Coordinates of C-alpha atoms and ligand atoms in Angstrom, one line a residue:
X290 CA 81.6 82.6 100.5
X291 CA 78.7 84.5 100.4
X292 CA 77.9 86.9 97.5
X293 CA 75.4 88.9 96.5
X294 CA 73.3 88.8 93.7
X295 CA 74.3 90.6 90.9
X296 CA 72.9 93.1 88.2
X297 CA 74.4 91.2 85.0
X298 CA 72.9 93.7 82.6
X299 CA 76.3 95.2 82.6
X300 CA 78.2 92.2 81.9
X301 CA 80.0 93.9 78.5
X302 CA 81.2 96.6 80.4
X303 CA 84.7 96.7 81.9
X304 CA 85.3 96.6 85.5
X305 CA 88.3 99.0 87.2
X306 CA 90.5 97.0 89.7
X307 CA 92.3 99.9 91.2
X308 CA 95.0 98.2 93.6
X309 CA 96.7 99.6 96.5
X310 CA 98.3 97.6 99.1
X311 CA 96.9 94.4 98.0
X312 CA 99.7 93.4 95.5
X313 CA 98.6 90.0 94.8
X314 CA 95.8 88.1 92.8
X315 CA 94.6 85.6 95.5
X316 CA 92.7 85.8 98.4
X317 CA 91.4 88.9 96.8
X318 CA 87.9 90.0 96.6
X319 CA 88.4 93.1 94.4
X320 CA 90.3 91.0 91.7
X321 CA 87.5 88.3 91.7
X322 CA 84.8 90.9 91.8
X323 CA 85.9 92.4 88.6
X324 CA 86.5 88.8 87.1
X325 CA 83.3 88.0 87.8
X326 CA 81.9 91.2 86.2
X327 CA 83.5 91.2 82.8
X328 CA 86.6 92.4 81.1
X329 CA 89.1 93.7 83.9
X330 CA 91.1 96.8 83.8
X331 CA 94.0 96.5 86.1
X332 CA 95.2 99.8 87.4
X333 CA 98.0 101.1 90.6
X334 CA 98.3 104.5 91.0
X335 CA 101.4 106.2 92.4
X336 CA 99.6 108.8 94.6
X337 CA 100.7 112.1 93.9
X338 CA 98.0 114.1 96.0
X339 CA 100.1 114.1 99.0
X340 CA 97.5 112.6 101.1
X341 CA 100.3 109.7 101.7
X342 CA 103.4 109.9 104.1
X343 CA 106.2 109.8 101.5
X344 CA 107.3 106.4 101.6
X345 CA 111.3 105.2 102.5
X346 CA 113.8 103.9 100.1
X347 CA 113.4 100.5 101.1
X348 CA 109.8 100.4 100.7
X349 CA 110.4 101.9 97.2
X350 CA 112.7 99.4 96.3
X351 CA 110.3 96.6 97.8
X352 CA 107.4 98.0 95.8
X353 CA 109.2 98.0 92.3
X354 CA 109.5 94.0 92.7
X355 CA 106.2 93.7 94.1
X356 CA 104.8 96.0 91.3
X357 CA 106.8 93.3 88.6
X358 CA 105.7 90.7 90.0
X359 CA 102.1 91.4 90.0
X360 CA 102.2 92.3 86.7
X361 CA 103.6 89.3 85.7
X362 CA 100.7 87.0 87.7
X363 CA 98.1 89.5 85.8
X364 CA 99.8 88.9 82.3
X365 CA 99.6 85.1 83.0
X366 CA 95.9 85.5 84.1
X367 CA 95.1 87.6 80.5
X368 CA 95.5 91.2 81.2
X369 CA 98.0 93.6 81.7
X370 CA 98.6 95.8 85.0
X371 CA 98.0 99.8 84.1
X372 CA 100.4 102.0 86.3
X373 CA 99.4 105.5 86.4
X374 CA 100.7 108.3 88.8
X375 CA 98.7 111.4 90.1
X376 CA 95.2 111.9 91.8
X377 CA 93.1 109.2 92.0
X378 CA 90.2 111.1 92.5
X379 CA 91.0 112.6 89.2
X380 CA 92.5 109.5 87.7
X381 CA 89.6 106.9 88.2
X382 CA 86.6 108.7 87.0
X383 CA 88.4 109.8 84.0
X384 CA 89.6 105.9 83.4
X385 CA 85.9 105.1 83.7
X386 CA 84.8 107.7 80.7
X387 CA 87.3 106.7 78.7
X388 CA 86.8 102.9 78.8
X389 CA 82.9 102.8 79.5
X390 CA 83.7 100.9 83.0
X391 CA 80.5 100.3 84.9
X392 CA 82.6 99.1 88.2
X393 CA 85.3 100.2 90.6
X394 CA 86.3 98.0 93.1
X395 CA 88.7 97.6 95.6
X396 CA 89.6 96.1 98.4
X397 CA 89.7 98.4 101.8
X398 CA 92.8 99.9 103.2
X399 CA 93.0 101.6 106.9
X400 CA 95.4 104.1 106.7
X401 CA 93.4 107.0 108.3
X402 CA 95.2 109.5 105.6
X403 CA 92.7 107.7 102.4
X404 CA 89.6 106.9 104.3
X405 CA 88.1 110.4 103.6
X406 CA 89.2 110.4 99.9
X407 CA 88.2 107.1 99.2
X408 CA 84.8 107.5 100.8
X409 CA 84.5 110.6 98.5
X410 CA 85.8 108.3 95.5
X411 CA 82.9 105.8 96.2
X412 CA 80.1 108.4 96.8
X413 CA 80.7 109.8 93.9
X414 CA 80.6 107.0 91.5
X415 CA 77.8 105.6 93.3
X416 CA 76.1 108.4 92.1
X417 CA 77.0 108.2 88.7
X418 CA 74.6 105.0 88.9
X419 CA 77.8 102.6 88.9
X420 CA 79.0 100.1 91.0
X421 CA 81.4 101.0 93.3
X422 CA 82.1 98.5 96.1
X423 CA 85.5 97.8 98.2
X424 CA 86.4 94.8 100.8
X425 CA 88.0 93.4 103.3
X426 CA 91.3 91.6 103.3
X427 CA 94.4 93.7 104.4
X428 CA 92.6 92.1 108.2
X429 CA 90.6 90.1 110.0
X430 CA 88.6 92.6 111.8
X431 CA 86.5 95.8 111.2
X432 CA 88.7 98.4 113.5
X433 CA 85.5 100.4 113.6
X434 CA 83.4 98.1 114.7
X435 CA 85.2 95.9 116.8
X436 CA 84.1 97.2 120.2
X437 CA 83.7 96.7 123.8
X438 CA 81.1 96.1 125.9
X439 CA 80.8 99.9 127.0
X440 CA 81.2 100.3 123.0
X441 CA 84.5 101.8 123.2
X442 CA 87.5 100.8 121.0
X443 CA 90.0 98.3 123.1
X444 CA 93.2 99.5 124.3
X445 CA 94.4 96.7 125.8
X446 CA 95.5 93.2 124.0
X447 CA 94.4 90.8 125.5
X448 CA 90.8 91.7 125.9
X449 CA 90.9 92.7 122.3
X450 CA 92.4 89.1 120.8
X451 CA 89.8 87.1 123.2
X452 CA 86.8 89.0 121.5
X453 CA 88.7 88.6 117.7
X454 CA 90.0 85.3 118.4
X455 CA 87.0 82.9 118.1
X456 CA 85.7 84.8 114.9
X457 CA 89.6 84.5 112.9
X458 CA 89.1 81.4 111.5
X459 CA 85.7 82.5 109.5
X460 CA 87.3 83.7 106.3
X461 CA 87.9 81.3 103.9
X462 CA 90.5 82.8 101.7
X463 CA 89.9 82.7 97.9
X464 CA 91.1 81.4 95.1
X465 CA 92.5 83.9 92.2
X466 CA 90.4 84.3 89.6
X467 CA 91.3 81.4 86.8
X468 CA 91.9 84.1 83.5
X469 CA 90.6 87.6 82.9
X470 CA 89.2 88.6 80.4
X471 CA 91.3 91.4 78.2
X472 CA 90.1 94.8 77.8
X473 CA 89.5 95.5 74.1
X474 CA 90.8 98.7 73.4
X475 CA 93.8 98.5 75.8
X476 CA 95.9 100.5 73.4
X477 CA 94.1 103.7 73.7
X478 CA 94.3 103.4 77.3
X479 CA 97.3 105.5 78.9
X480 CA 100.2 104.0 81.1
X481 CA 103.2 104.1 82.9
X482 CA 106.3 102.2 82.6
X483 CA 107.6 100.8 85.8
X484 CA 111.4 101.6 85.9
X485 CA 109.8 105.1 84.7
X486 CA 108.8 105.7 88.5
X487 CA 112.9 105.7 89.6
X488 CA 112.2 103.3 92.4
X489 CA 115.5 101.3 92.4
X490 CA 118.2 103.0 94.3
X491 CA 121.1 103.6 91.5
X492 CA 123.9 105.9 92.3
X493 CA 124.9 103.9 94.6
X494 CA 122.7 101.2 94.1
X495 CA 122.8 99.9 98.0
X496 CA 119.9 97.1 97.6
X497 CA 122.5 94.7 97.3
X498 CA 121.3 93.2 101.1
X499 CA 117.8 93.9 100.9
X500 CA 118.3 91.3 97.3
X501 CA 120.1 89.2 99.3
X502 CA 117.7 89.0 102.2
X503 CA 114.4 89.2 100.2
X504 CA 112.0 88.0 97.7
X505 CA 109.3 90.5 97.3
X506 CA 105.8 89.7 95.4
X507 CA 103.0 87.3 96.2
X508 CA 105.5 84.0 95.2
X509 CA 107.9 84.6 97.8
X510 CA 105.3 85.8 100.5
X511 CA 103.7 82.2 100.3
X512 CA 107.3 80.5 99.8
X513 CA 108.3 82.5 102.9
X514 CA 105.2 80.9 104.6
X515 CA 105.8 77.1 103.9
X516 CA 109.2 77.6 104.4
X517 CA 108.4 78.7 107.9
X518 CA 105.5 76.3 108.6
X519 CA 107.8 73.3 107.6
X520 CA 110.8 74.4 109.0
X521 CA 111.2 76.9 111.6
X522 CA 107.9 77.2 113.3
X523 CA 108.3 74.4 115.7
X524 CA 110.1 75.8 118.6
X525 CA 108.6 79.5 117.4
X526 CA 107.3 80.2 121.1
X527 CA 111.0 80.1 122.6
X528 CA 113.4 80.8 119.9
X529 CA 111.5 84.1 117.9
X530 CA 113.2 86.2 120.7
X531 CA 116.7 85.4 119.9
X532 CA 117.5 87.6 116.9
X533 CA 120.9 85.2 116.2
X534 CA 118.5 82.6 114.9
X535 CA 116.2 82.6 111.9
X536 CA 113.1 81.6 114.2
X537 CA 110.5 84.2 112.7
X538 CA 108.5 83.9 109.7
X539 CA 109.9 87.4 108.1
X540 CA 106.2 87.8 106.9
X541 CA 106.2 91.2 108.2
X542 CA 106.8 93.1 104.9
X543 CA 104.5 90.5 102.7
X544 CA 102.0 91.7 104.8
X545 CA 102.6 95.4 104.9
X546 CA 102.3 95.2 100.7
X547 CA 99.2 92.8 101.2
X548 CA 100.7 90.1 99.1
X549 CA 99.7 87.5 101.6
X550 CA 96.8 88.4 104.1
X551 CA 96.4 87.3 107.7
X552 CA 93.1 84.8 106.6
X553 CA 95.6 83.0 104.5
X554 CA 98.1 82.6 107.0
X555 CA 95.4 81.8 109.7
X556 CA 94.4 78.9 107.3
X557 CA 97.6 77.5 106.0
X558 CA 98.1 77.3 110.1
X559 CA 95.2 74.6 110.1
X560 CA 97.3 72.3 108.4
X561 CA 99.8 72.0 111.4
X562 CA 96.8 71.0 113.8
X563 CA 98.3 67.7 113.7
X564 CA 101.8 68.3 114.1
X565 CA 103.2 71.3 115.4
X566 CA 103.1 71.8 119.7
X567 CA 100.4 73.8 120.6
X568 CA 102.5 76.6 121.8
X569 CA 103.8 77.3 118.9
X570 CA 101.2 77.9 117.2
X571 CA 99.0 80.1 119.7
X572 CA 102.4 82.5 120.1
X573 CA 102.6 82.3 116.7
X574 CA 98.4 83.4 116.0
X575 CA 98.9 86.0 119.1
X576 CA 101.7 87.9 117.0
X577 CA 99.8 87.9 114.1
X578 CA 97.0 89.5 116.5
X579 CA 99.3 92.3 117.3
X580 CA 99.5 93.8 114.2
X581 CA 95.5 93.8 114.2
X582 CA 95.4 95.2 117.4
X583 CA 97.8 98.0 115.9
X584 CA 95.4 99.0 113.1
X585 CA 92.6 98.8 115.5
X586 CA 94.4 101.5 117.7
X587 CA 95.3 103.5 114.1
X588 CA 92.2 103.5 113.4
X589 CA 90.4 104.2 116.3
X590 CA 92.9 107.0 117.4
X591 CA 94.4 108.3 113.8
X592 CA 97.0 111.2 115.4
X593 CA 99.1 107.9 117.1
X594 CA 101.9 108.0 114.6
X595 CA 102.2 111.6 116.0
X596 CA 100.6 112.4 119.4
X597 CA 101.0 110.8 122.7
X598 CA 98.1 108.2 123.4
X599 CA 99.0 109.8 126.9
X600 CA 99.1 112.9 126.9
X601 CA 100.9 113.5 130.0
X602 CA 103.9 112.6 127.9
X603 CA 103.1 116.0 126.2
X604 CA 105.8 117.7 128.4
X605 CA 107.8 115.1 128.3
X606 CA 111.6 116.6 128.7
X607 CA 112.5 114.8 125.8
X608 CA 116.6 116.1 124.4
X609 CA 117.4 117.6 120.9
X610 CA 120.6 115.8 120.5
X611 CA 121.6 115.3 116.4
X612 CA 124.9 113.6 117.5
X613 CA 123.4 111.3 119.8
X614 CA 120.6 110.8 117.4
X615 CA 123.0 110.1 114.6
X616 CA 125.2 107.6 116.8
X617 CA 122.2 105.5 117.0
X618 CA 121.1 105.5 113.4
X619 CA 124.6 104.7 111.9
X620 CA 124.6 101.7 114.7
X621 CA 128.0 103.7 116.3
X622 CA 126.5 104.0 119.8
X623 CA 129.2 101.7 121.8
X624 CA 126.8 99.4 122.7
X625 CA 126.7 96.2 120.8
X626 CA 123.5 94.8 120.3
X627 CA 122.2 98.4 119.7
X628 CA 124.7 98.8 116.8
X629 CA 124.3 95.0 115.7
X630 CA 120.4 96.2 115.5
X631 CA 120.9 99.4 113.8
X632 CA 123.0 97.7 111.0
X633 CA 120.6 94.9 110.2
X634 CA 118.2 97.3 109.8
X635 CA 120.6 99.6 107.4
X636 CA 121.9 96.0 105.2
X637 CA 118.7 94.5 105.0
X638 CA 115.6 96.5 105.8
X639 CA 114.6 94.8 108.7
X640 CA 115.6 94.0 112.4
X641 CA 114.1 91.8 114.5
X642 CA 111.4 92.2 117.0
X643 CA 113.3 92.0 120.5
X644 CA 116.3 94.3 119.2
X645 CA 113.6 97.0 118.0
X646 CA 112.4 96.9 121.5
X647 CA 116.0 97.0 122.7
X648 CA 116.5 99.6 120.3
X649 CA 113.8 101.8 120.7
X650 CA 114.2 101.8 124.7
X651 CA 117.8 102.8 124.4
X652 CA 116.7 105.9 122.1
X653 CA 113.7 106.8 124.7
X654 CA 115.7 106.1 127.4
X655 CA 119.1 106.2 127.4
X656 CA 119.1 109.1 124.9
X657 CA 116.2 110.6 125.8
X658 CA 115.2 111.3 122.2
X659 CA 111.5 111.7 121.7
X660 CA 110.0 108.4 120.0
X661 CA 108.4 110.3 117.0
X662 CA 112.1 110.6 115.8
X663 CA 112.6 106.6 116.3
X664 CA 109.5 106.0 114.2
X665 CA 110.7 108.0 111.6
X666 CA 113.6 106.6 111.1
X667 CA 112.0 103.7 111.6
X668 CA 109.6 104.1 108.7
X669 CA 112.6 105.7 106.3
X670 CA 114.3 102.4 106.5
X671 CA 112.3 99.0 107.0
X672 CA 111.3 97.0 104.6
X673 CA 107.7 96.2 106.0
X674 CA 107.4 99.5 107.3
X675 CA 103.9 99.8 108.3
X676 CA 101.6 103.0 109.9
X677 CA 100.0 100.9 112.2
X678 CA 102.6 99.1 114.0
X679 CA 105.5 101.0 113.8
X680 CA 103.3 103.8 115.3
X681 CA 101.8 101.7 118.2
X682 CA 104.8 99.2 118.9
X683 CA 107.5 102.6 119.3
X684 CA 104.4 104.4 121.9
X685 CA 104.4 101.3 123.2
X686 CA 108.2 101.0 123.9
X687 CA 108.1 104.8 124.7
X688 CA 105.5 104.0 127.7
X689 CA 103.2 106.6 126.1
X690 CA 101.1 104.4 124.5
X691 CA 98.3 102.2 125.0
X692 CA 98.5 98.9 127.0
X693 CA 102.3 100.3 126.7
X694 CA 105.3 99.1 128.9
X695 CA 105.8 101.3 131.9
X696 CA 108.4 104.0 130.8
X697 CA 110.3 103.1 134.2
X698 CA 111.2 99.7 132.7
X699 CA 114.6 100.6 131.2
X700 CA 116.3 97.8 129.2
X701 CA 119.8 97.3 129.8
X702 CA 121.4 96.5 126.7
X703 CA 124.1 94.4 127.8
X704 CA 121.9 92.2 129.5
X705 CA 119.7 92.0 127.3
X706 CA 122.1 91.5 124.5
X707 CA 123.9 88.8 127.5
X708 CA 120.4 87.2 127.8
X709 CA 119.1 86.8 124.0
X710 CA 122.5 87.0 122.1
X711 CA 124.2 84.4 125.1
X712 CA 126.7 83.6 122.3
X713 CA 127.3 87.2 120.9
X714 CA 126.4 85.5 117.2
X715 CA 124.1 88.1 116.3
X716 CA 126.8 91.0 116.9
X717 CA 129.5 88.9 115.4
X718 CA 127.5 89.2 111.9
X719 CA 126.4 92.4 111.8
X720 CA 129.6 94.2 113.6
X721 CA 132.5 93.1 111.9
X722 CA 135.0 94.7 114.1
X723 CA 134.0 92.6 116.7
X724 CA 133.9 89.3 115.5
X725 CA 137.0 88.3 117.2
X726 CA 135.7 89.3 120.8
X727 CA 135.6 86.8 123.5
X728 CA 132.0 85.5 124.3
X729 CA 132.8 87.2 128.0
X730 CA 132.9 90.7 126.7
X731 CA 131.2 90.8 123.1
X732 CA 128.1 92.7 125.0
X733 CA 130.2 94.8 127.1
X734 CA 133.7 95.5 125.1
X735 CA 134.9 98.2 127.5
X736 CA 135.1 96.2 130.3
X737 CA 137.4 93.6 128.8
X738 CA 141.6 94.0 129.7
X739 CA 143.8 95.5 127.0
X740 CA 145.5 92.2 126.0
X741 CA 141.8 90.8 125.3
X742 CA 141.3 93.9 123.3
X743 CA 144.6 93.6 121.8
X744 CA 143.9 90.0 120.9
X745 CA 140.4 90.7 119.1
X746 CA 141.9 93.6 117.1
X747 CA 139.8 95.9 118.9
X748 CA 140.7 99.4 119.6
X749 CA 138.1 101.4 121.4
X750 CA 137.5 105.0 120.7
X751 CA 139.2 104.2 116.9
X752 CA 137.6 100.7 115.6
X753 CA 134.6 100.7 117.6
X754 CA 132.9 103.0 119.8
X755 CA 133.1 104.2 123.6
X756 CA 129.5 103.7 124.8
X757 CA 128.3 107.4 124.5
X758 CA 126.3 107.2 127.3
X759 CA 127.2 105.4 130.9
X760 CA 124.0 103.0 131.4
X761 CA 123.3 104.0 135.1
X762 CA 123.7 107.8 134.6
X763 CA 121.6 107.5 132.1
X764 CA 119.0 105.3 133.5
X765 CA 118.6 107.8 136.5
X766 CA 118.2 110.4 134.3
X767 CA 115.5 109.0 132.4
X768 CA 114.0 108.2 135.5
X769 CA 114.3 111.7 137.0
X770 CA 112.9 112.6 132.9
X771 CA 109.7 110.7 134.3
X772 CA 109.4 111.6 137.6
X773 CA 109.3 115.1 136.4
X774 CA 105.9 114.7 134.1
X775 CA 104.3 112.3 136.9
X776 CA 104.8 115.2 139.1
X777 CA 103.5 117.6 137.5
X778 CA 99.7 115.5 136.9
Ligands
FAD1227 P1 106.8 87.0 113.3 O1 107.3 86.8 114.7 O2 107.0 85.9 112.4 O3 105.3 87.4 113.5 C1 104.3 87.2 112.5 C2 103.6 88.5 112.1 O4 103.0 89.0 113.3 C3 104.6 89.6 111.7 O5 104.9 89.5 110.3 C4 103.7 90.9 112.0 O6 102.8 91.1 111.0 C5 103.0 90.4 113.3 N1 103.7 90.9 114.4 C6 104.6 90.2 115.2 N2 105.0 91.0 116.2 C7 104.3 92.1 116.2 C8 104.3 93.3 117.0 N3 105.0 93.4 118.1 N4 103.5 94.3 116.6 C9 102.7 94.2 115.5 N5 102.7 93.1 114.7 C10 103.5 92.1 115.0 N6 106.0 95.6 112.5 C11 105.7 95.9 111.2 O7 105.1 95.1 110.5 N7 106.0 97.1 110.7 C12 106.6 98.1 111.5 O8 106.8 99.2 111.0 C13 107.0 97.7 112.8 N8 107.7 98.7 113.6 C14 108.0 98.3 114.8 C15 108.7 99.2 115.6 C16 109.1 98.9 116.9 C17 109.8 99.9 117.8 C18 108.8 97.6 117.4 C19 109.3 97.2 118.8 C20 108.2 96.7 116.7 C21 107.7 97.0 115.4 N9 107.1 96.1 114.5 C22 106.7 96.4 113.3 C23 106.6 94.8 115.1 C24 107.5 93.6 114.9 O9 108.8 93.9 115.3 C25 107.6 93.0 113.5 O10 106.3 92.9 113.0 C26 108.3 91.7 113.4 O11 109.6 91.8 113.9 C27 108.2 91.2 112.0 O12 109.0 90.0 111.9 P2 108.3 88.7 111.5 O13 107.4 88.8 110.3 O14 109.4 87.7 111.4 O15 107.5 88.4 112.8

């Protein structure tokens, strides 16, 4: 890699590592920067400046590991990790007058919400005459320059990978940094104790799937990766949409934490040139690409997470309906692979890709419920919860987003559940009270006789839900919904 020369006259001087989301020591420039400068200071700062969105309990739980187990790579490497809470515009220029620091560095994060405060951050300690420098790593493109021929930002995919792809493979990733020199007056330096921060849900302490589902921290991000390479990736192209198998990497919340970034991925993917089919890994590359092409639609257009991309969606008739809205987050709607969906995602933190489009269609759609309540929920609950695509991916379900799915394709859920659940495993595990049903109905329990009912222990209405909405009446309606706003531009 290339790397500038530097001004060693401050080589006694400490360097500040200020992390964020980047909770891992390779593959990351910030960490070797400071290395490479001199003794390292190590900091996180729980933002208290309310410039974030206030993060889920998942996420909180997730971070707590992730937090542990960077600290305990840092310890190994020399030094230990500083956790601090409150302003960090406050927080790192008084860090740097009390331990004589003559470098900041970080690597760069997108969310819209920081970019003026760390801009401010870097301004100002560039003027103090130190060195303040951040970098890339959280993805494989600029969002802000990244542009099309008219010099625009890209709104749709596949333009957008074809000008990304050819340059992906660029970055080699790096190596963590072989020690770190300690800090010598550490002691004096204040610090946070991590179970201080209350991140671990206690009373009740419901993390019992999210344990059982999960390792957070930079070790299980890249065991989660060979596991995948060796094991599950051939066959990725047909199998990632059928949420009763485990055909998907599960790299989603790794990489919402930065333990692992996409150039690592991109190059552990060389190494199955040889073997794995072609298919599987372009589909498997193209994903990855969506979640770039979310940030570069973040970042490009910062209100997505809360305003139309179309703004003829703006008088949208979407409903107010708390009961309806409530059915669908406890997974009680009556229809199964909805429910199924809505409990993976309450047990472990996660659901998988073709149920969150099933999901998210049946709450635009069938419910009517604007999508801005989806992505909240959305954000309160998953594990890899991310601005970016959990923004784009529910306007894009939504059809008010961009390059989205036309609003007038309205999923069916029972055959869609029929189509990528054909066995009904995926209900079975996550809806109990319908393990017992026949193959025949498990998509579509109300249309199965009593006795089959009888047989599978099922009572409707009492064990498991009516549907609470009929599928056609409420397919016309969200189709009368849209006809109204294309009517009325
Ligand atoms: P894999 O199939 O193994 O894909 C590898 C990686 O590619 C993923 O880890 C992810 O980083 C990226 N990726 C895959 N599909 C998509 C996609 N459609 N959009 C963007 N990136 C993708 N993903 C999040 O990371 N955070 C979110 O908050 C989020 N919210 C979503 C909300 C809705 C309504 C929908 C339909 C999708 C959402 N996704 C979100 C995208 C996608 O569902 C997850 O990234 C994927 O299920 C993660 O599982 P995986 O790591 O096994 O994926």
């Amino acid at each position: 890699m290339h790397r500038m020369e530097r001004d060693t006259s401050h080589l006694q001087d400490p360097a500040i590592v200020w992390f964020r989301n980047d909770l891992r020591i390779q593959d990351n420039e910030a960490l070797v920067s400071g290395a490479q400068h001199g003794s390292v200071i190590p900091v996180y700062i729980r933002q208290t400046d309310g410039l974030a969105r206030a993060q889920g309990a998942a996420r909180d739980w997730w971070l707590h590991h992730s937090l542990a187990s960077l600290s305990l790579s840092l310890d190994r490497l020399g030094t230990p990790l500083i956790l601090l809470s409150g302003d960090p515009a406050d927080l790192i220029p008084e860090l740097v007058r009390t331990t004589g620091a003559s470098a900041v560095y970080w690597n760069r994060r997108y969310d819209p919400a920081f970019q003026a405060a760390d801009s401010a951050l870097k301004a100002e300690l560039q003027a103090q005459d130190l060195i303040a420098e951040s970098f890339a790593g959280q993805l494989l493109h600029e969002p802000t320059r990244l542009r099309t021929d008219s010099g625009t930002f890209y709104k749709v995919y596949s333009p957008f990978w074809r000008a990304l792809e050819p340059d992906v493979e660029n970055r080699q990733p790096l190596d963590a940094p072989e020690s770190l020199t300690l800090y010598a007056n550490l002691s004096g330096l204040p610090g946070e104790p991590l179970d201080s921060w209350g991140l671990l849900p206690t009373r009740p302490d419901w993390s019992g799937g999210l344990a059982e589902a999960w390792t957070p921290g930079e070790t299980g991000a890249h065991e989660r990766l060979s596991d995948f390479i060796e094991d599950r990736m051939q066959g990725y192209d047909d199998r990632r949409d059928i949420p009763g198998v485990d055909a998907t990497s599960g790299l989603s919340p790794h990489l919402a934490t930065g333990e692992i970034t996409p150039a690592q991925i991109f190059e552990a993917l060389k190494s199955t040139e040889n073997d794995a089919a072609p298919a599987d890994r372009t589909k498997f590359r193209k994903e990855v690409g969506w979640r770039e092409f979310a940030w570069h639609l973040l970042v490009n257009n910062p209100a997505l997470p809360e305003k139309n991309h179309n703004p003829r969606f703006d008088d949208f008739p979407w409903l107010d309906n708390s009961k309806s809205l409530d059915a669908w987050q406890k997974g009680l709607t009556g229809y199964p692979v909805v429910d199924a969906g809505m409990r993976q995602l309450w047990q472990t933190g996660w659901m998988h890709n073709r149920v969150r489009m099933i999901v998210a269609s049946f709450l635009t759609k069938h419910l009517l419920i604007d999508w801005r309540k989806g992505e909240d929920w959305f954000w309160d609950t998953l594990v890899d919860a991310d601005p970016a695509s959990n923004a784009a991916s529910w306007q894009w379900v939504a059809g008010s987003g961009a390059d989205a799915a036309p609003y007038f394709r309205i999923f069916n859920p029972v055959l869609q559940g029929e189509k990528f659940d054909a066995e009904g495993d995926y209900v079975r595990r996550f809806i109990p009270e319908l393990a017992q049903m026949p193959k025949k109905f498990i998509h579509k329990p109300w249309a199965a006789p009593e006795q089959v009912l009888a047989a599978a222990g099922v009572r409707l209405g009492d064990t498991y839900p009516h549907p609470i909405v009929d599928h056609k009446l409420a397919r016309d309606r969200a189709l009368a919904a849209y006809q109204q706003i294309k009517e009325a531009a």
